[in-house]
Amino acid sequence: MKSAVEKLNPTEAKITIDIAYADLKPFVQKTYKELAEQIQIPGFRKGKVPSKLIDQRVGFDFVVENALNEGLNDFYQQALAEHELTPLSQPQVEVLSKPEGDDREADSQVEISVAIRPEIELPDYKGLKIEVDAREASAEDEQKALDELRGRFGTLKTVDRPAAEGDHVTLDLQALVDGEEVDAANDLSYEVGSGTMLEGIDEAVTGLSAGEDATFETTLAGGEHSGAEATVKVKVTAVKERELPEVDDEFAQLASEFDTVDELKEDLKKQAAESVAVEQGIEARDKVLEKLVELIEVPVPENVIEEQVTQHFDSPQAQASAEPGHDTEEHRAEVRENAATAFRNEIILDAVAEAEEVGVEQSELIDYIVNMSQQYGMDPNQFAQMLDGSGQAGMMVGEVRRRKALAKVLEYATVTDSNGKAVDLSKFVGSADDDAADQGAEADSAPAVSEETAADEAATDEAAETK
């Protein structure tokens, strides 16, 4: 087998493969053997049908096409390895010549077009200068943390007054579409102002006391009437306010491992300072990546990006879960830009990981999967099985490796705040999993190319089909 590559552009290649008949012959023989097991001809035992009779039944062209399909993936993989190409999409194959007619042992030639990972040249990324906003933990931050902790240990107390923001109310609801009831529920608990129920309900229940009701118009967001305009009748049956515990030593012992409230406050102060450091670390990490992208020109394969946009909007799963007004030109443009940005980030960070010889330990992958499973509200074991079953385990390894590569660049960077003060991010950089949840959130808005195109796994595992 011989192959040659013509790079049509930095992200697209045409591979021409010349296949000697001697290389194709084992696949031809395998095809005859399989067909002999399937075809039944009187006078011949199963599996013993001669090749000439098989040709009469199905045609020699069919045998050759099947043999090419069987062997083409092997030839394709050899060509990719020989020319050090990484595919980003499923290959498009055209057979230029093959054995046929009187020349049954002719050589074959196929032409394969495929999107490929572009090659880039990394600049000197060590010592990048990054400025982040000056931040300091304030007394307000400490008080907010204390109030949140008190809220977790608060109790609900029934009050005889109109409902206000932050109160918990017990509700009876009835939804009507065109005057007909489509849904109803009693004794629902709702926090006023949380925005977790129907649009318009906060305005309707604010100011109502127990026993009072109101009616408002809204758009239903779930069920078989999703998107329908509805009239909702709501009745408040109870108003409760959260009663917070006193801040004393007894509360400190209840809510923490500390014996005194002074120890608890000191710990909350420390946590507030650590939170500021994490915020600065995330900002610095994002700015380091932005600077890398500015320094490096990364060609983007438009056909791969377009495939992702199409899958995002047009796949059966996407259409089944899409909300009204989901598919707009503005949203498509946003998804397209996010996909292109994610592609550039991946190419750059993969190159950094290669340069820094970054590897991924099994423990790091497990920690990442645990963090990601929490983002989706799934059991870690079930989440891992889902990834393995969908062939995305390799994608997870790539994500962890890129995150470690970015942390390496950040480690080399010089970071100061807007006041000119040096920022120590050693603790932030030292923990490879500190921003796993944040990375997972970014994945929702900027889909990874590896996930949508199976660039490194699926595209190279599946056989190319002939036209």
XYZ file of N, CA and C in Angstrom, residues 24 28 31-32 35 51 54-69 95 97-104 108 466-467:
102
model
N -5.278 -6.320 -1.058
C -6.737 -6.419 -1.008
C -7.215 -7.872 -1.000
N -10.841 -9.913 -0.075
C -11.680 -10.529 -1.105
C -12.001 -11.968 -0.705
N -14.499 -12.093 2.031
C -15.853 -11.812 1.542
C -16.467 -13.040 0.906
N -15.678 -13.733 0.068
C -16.188 -14.962 -0.557
C -16.585 -15.980 0.512
N -19.863 -14.938 2.166
C -21.007 -15.113 1.263
C -21.316 -16.591 1.048
N -16.517 -19.645 -5.764
C -16.528 -18.194 -5.971
C -17.189 -17.809 -7.289
N -20.793 -17.638 -6.744
C -21.112 -16.453 -5.940
C -21.120 -15.213 -6.829
N -20.151 -15.119 -7.750
C -20.118 -13.991 -8.685
C -21.397 -13.938 -9.516
N -21.898 -15.119 -9.913
C -23.125 -15.155 -10.720
C -24.329 -14.664 -9.916
N -24.303 -14.969 -8.611
C -25.434 -14.592 -7.773
C -25.410 -13.104 -7.390
N -24.270 -12.600 -6.935
C -24.223 -11.236 -6.391
C -23.397 -10.265 -7.238
N -22.580 -10.800 -8.149
C -21.754 -9.933 -8.983
C -20.370 -9.715 -8.381
N -19.358 -9.718 -9.228
C -17.985 -9.520 -8.763
C -17.807 -8.109 -8.194
N -18.522 -7.142 -8.757
C -18.410 -5.766 -8.245
C -18.817 -5.701 -6.770
N -19.864 -6.425 -6.409
C -20.305 -6.426 -5.012
C -19.225 -7.006 -4.097
N -18.583 -8.062 -4.557
C -17.517 -8.689 -3.769
C -16.384 -7.702 -3.535
N -15.986 -6.994 -4.605
C -14.875 -6.048 -4.493
C -15.239 -4.879 -3.570
N -16.447 -4.340 -3.741
C -16.870 -3.221 -2.899
C -16.889 -3.630 -1.426
N -17.388 -4.824 -1.153
C -17.426 -5.299 0.232
C -16.006 -5.487 0.776
N -15.109 -6.011 -0.063
C -13.724 -6.206 0.364
C -13.049 -4.872 0.653
N -13.315 -3.867 -0.194
C -12.742 -2.535 0.042
C -13.267 -1.939 1.338
N -14.566 -2.090 1.567
C -15.137 -1.573 2.816
C -14.530 -2.272 4.032
N -13.882 5.989 -4.623
C -13.075 4.946 -5.246
C -12.775 5.367 -6.681
N -10.406 3.691 -8.733
C -10.241 2.491 -9.562
C -10.263 1.266 -8.659
N -10.643 0.099 -9.273
C -10.738 -1.144 -8.510
C -10.757 -2.311 -9.491
N -10.543 -3.535 -9.004
C -10.639 -4.696 -9.889
C -12.046 -4.821 -10.461
N -12.142 -5.057 -11.758
C -13.449 -5.222 -12.392
C -13.280 -5.796 -13.778
N -14.363 -6.309 -14.327
C -14.346 -6.844 -15.681
C -13.316 -7.951 -15.861
N -12.510 -7.823 -16.915
C -11.494 -8.844 -17.201
C -10.262 -8.701 -16.311
N -10.074 -7.524 -15.766
C -8.888 -7.283 -14.933
C -9.266 -7.469 -13.461
N -9.431 -8.741 -13.054
C -9.936 -9.051 -11.728
C -8.868 -8.927 -10.641
N -6.137 -1.084 -6.775
C -7.204 -0.128 -6.470
C -6.604 1.216 -6.069
N -17.234 3.343 1.332
C -17.048 3.785 -0.051
C -18.335 4.361 -0.575
N -18.174 5.275 -1.520
C -19.379 5.845 -2.141
C -19.947 4.872 -3.154
